[in-house]
Amino acid sequence: MRVEKTILEGCFLIHDTFFGDSRGYFFESFNQRTFFDQTGLDVSFVQDNQSGSQKGVLRGLHFQQGEYAQAKLVRVLKGKVLDVAVDLRKNSSTFGKHVAVELSEDSHTQFYVPRGFAHGFVVLSEDAVFFYKCDNYYNKASEGGIIYNDPDLAINWKLDAQELLLSEKDTKLPTLKEAANTLKF
């Protein structure tokens, strides 16, 4: 496992060491001790989630806040996605900035998104299976979101707007400016 810092403090790309031969492959997708040694973060994951989606499905930008804030370690088991994290920590020097990374079944790369960030992804391949570990349990009363096409964020989702498939809930989320006063990070 090799950890790479991103432009947002606390967000990391994790490049897994992959071993393949004629029989198939093996890689260690997570090792708590190695993760701590390379990031200094003592994270305990308590919940695993998985979703399957078709091309153009955009899920996000979501977060949980307060005592139910979540850090996530995400990866793609099948297909390819553009994964995005937005810094919502009001006292951060990168508040309102985002990082976008392509994750795929072939890259064997994971993305660590700490608490205090909105997170979302869009499927770039015909379909995708997305997997993520969370360090806190889901709590509906603590969830929030930022609209995916917030002009101040200017996220390039790499697909045309007419190709995007969103839930009704995700089309009604506020901009970051509209949500800023309610953020608890």
Coordinates of C-alpha atoms in Angstrom, one line a residue:
M1 CA 0.0 0.0 0.0
R2 CA 1.3 3.4 -1.0
V3 CA -0.4 6.6 0.2
E4 CA -0.4 9.8 -1.9
K5 CA -1.5 13.2 -0.5
T6 CA -4.0 15.2 -2.5
I7 CA -4.4 19.0 -2.6
L8 CA -7.0 18.8 0.2
E9 CA -5.5 18.1 3.7
G10 CA -6.7 14.8 5.0
C11 CA -7.7 13.3 1.6
F12 CA -5.5 10.5 0.3
L13 CA -5.2 8.2 -2.7
I14 CA -4.2 4.7 -1.7
H15 CA -2.4 2.7 -4.3
D16 CA -2.6 -1.0 -3.6
T17 CA 0.2 -3.4 -4.3
F18 CA -1.2 -5.8 -6.9
F19 CA 0.1 -9.3 -7.4
G20 CA -1.1 -11.1 -10.6
D21 CA -0.2 -14.3 -12.4
S22 CA -1.9 -16.8 -14.8
R23 CA -4.2 -17.9 -11.9
G24 CA -5.6 -14.5 -11.1
Y25 CA -4.5 -11.8 -8.7
F26 CA -4.2 -10.9 -5.0
F27 CA -3.9 -7.5 -3.2
E28 CA -4.5 -6.4 0.3
S29 CA -7.2 -3.8 0.1
F30 CA -6.8 -2.4 3.6
N31 CA -4.3 -2.8 6.5
Q32 CA -5.1 -0.7 9.6
R33 CA -1.4 -0.6 10.7
T34 CA 0.0 0.4 7.3
F35 CA -2.7 3.0 6.9
F36 CA -1.9 4.5 10.3
D37 CA 1.9 4.4 9.6
Q38 CA 1.5 6.3 6.3
T39 CA -1.3 8.8 7.2
G40 CA -1.1 9.1 11.0
L41 CA -4.9 8.6 11.1
D42 CA -6.3 6.1 13.5
V43 CA -9.6 5.2 11.8
S44 CA -11.9 2.3 12.7
F45 CA -14.4 1.4 10.0
V46 CA -17.8 0.2 11.2
Q47 CA -19.9 -0.1 8.1
D48 CA -19.3 -1.3 4.5
N49 CA -21.6 -0.1 1.6
Q50 CA -21.8 -1.1 -2.0
S51 CA -23.8 0.3 -4.9
G52 CA -24.3 -0.7 -8.5
S53 CA -25.0 2.0 -11.1
Q54 CA -25.2 2.5 -14.9
K55 CA -23.4 5.1 -16.9
G56 CA -24.2 8.6 -16.1
V57 CA -25.6 7.9 -12.6
L58 CA -24.4 10.7 -10.3
R59 CA -24.6 10.2 -6.6
G60 CA -23.8 13.2 -4.5
L61 CA -22.6 15.4 -3.2
H62 CA -23.5 13.9 0.2
F63 CA -22.3 14.2 3.8
Q64 CA -23.2 13.5 7.4
Q65 CA -22.4 16.0 10.1
G66 CA -22.3 16.5 13.8
E67 CA -21.7 13.3 15.9
Y68 CA -22.6 11.2 12.8
A69 CA -20.0 12.7 10.4
Q70 CA -18.3 10.0 8.4
A71 CA -14.9 9.3 6.9
K72 CA -15.0 7.0 3.9
L73 CA -12.5 4.8 2.1
V74 CA -13.9 4.2 -1.4
R75 CA -13.0 2.0 -4.4
V76 CA -14.4 0.7 -7.6
L77 CA -14.9 -3.1 -7.9
K78 CA -16.2 -2.9 -11.5
G79 CA -16.1 -0.2 -14.1
K80 CA -14.9 3.4 -13.8
V81 CA -16.1 6.5 -11.9
L82 CA -15.1 10.0 -11.3
D83 CA -15.0 10.4 -7.6
V84 CA -15.2 13.9 -6.0
A85 CA -14.6 15.3 -2.5
V86 CA -15.4 18.9 -1.4
D87 CA -13.9 20.4 1.7
L88 CA -16.7 21.7 4.0
R89 CA -14.5 22.4 7.0
K90 CA -15.1 26.2 7.6
N91 CA -11.7 26.7 9.2
S92 CA -9.8 24.9 6.5
S93 CA -7.6 26.8 4.1
T94 CA -9.2 24.7 1.3
F95 CA -12.8 25.3 2.3
G96 CA -15.0 25.0 -0.8
K97 CA -12.3 23.4 -2.9
H98 CA -12.6 20.0 -4.4
V99 CA -10.5 17.2 -5.7
A100 CA -11.7 14.8 -8.5
V101 CA -10.1 11.4 -9.2
E102 CA -10.9 8.6 -11.6
L103 CA -11.1 5.3 -9.9
S104 CA -11.5 2.0 -11.8
E105 CA -11.4 -1.7 -11.3
D106 CA -8.0 -1.7 -13.1
S107 CA -6.3 1.1 -11.2
H108 CA -6.5 -0.7 -7.8
T109 CA -6.6 2.8 -6.2
Q110 CA -8.7 3.9 -3.3
F111 CA -9.7 7.3 -2.2
Y112 CA -9.8 8.3 1.5
V113 CA -12.3 11.1 2.3
P114 CA -12.2 12.3 5.9
R115 CA -15.0 13.7 8.0
G116 CA -16.0 17.3 7.0
F117 CA -16.2 16.6 3.3
A118 CA -19.1 16.2 0.8
H119 CA -18.6 13.2 -1.4
G120 CA -20.0 12.1 -4.7
F121 CA -19.3 10.2 -7.9
V122 CA -20.5 9.7 -11.4
V123 CA -20.2 6.5 -13.4
L124 CA -18.1 6.9 -16.6
S125 CA -18.2 3.2 -17.8
E126 CA -21.3 1.3 -19.0
D127 CA -21.9 0.3 -15.4
A128 CA -20.0 0.3 -12.1
V129 CA -19.9 -1.4 -8.7
F130 CA -18.8 1.1 -6.0
F131 CA -17.6 0.0 -2.6
Y132 CA -16.9 2.1 0.5
K133 CA -16.0 1.7 4.2
C134 CA -17.4 4.2 6.7
D135 CA -16.0 5.1 10.1
N136 CA -19.5 6.0 11.5
Y137 CA -23.0 4.6 11.1
Y138 CA -25.5 6.2 8.8
N139 CA -28.0 8.6 10.5
K140 CA -30.7 10.1 8.3
A141 CA -31.2 13.1 10.6
S142 CA -27.5 14.1 10.1
E143 CA -27.4 13.8 6.3
G144 CA -26.9 16.8 4.0
G145 CA -25.8 17.6 0.6
I146 CA -24.5 20.2 -1.9
I147 CA -25.9 20.4 -5.4
Y148 CA -23.6 18.7 -8.0
N149 CA -23.6 21.6 -10.4
D150 CA -22.9 24.4 -7.9
P151 CA -21.3 27.1 -10.2
D152 CA -18.9 28.2 -7.4
L153 CA -17.5 24.6 -7.2
A154 CA -17.3 24.3 -11.0
I155 CA -16.8 20.5 -10.9
N156 CA -16.1 18.9 -14.3
W157 CA -18.1 15.7 -14.1
K158 CA -16.7 14.6 -17.5
L159 CA -20.1 13.9 -19.0
D160 CA -22.6 16.3 -20.6
A161 CA -25.5 17.4 -18.4
Q162 CA -28.0 15.5 -20.5
E163 CA -26.1 12.2 -19.8
L164 CA -26.4 12.6 -16.0
L165 CA -28.9 10.5 -14.0
L166 CA -29.7 11.9 -10.6
S167 CA -32.2 11.0 -7.8
E168 CA -34.9 13.6 -7.3
K169 CA -33.4 14.4 -3.9
D170 CA -30.0 15.2 -5.4
T171 CA -31.5 17.7 -7.9
K172 CA -32.9 19.7 -5.0
L173 CA -29.8 20.1 -2.9
P174 CA -28.6 23.6 -1.9
T175 CA -25.4 25.3 -3.2
L176 CA -22.4 25.5 -0.8
K177 CA -23.2 29.2 -0.1
E178 CA -26.8 28.4 0.7
A179 CA -25.7 25.5 3.1
A180 CA -22.7 27.2 4.6
N181 CA -24.5 28.6 7.7
T182 CA -25.9 25.1 8.6
L183 CA -22.6 23.2 8.4
K184 CA -21.3 21.6 11.6
F185 CA -17.7 20.8 10.8

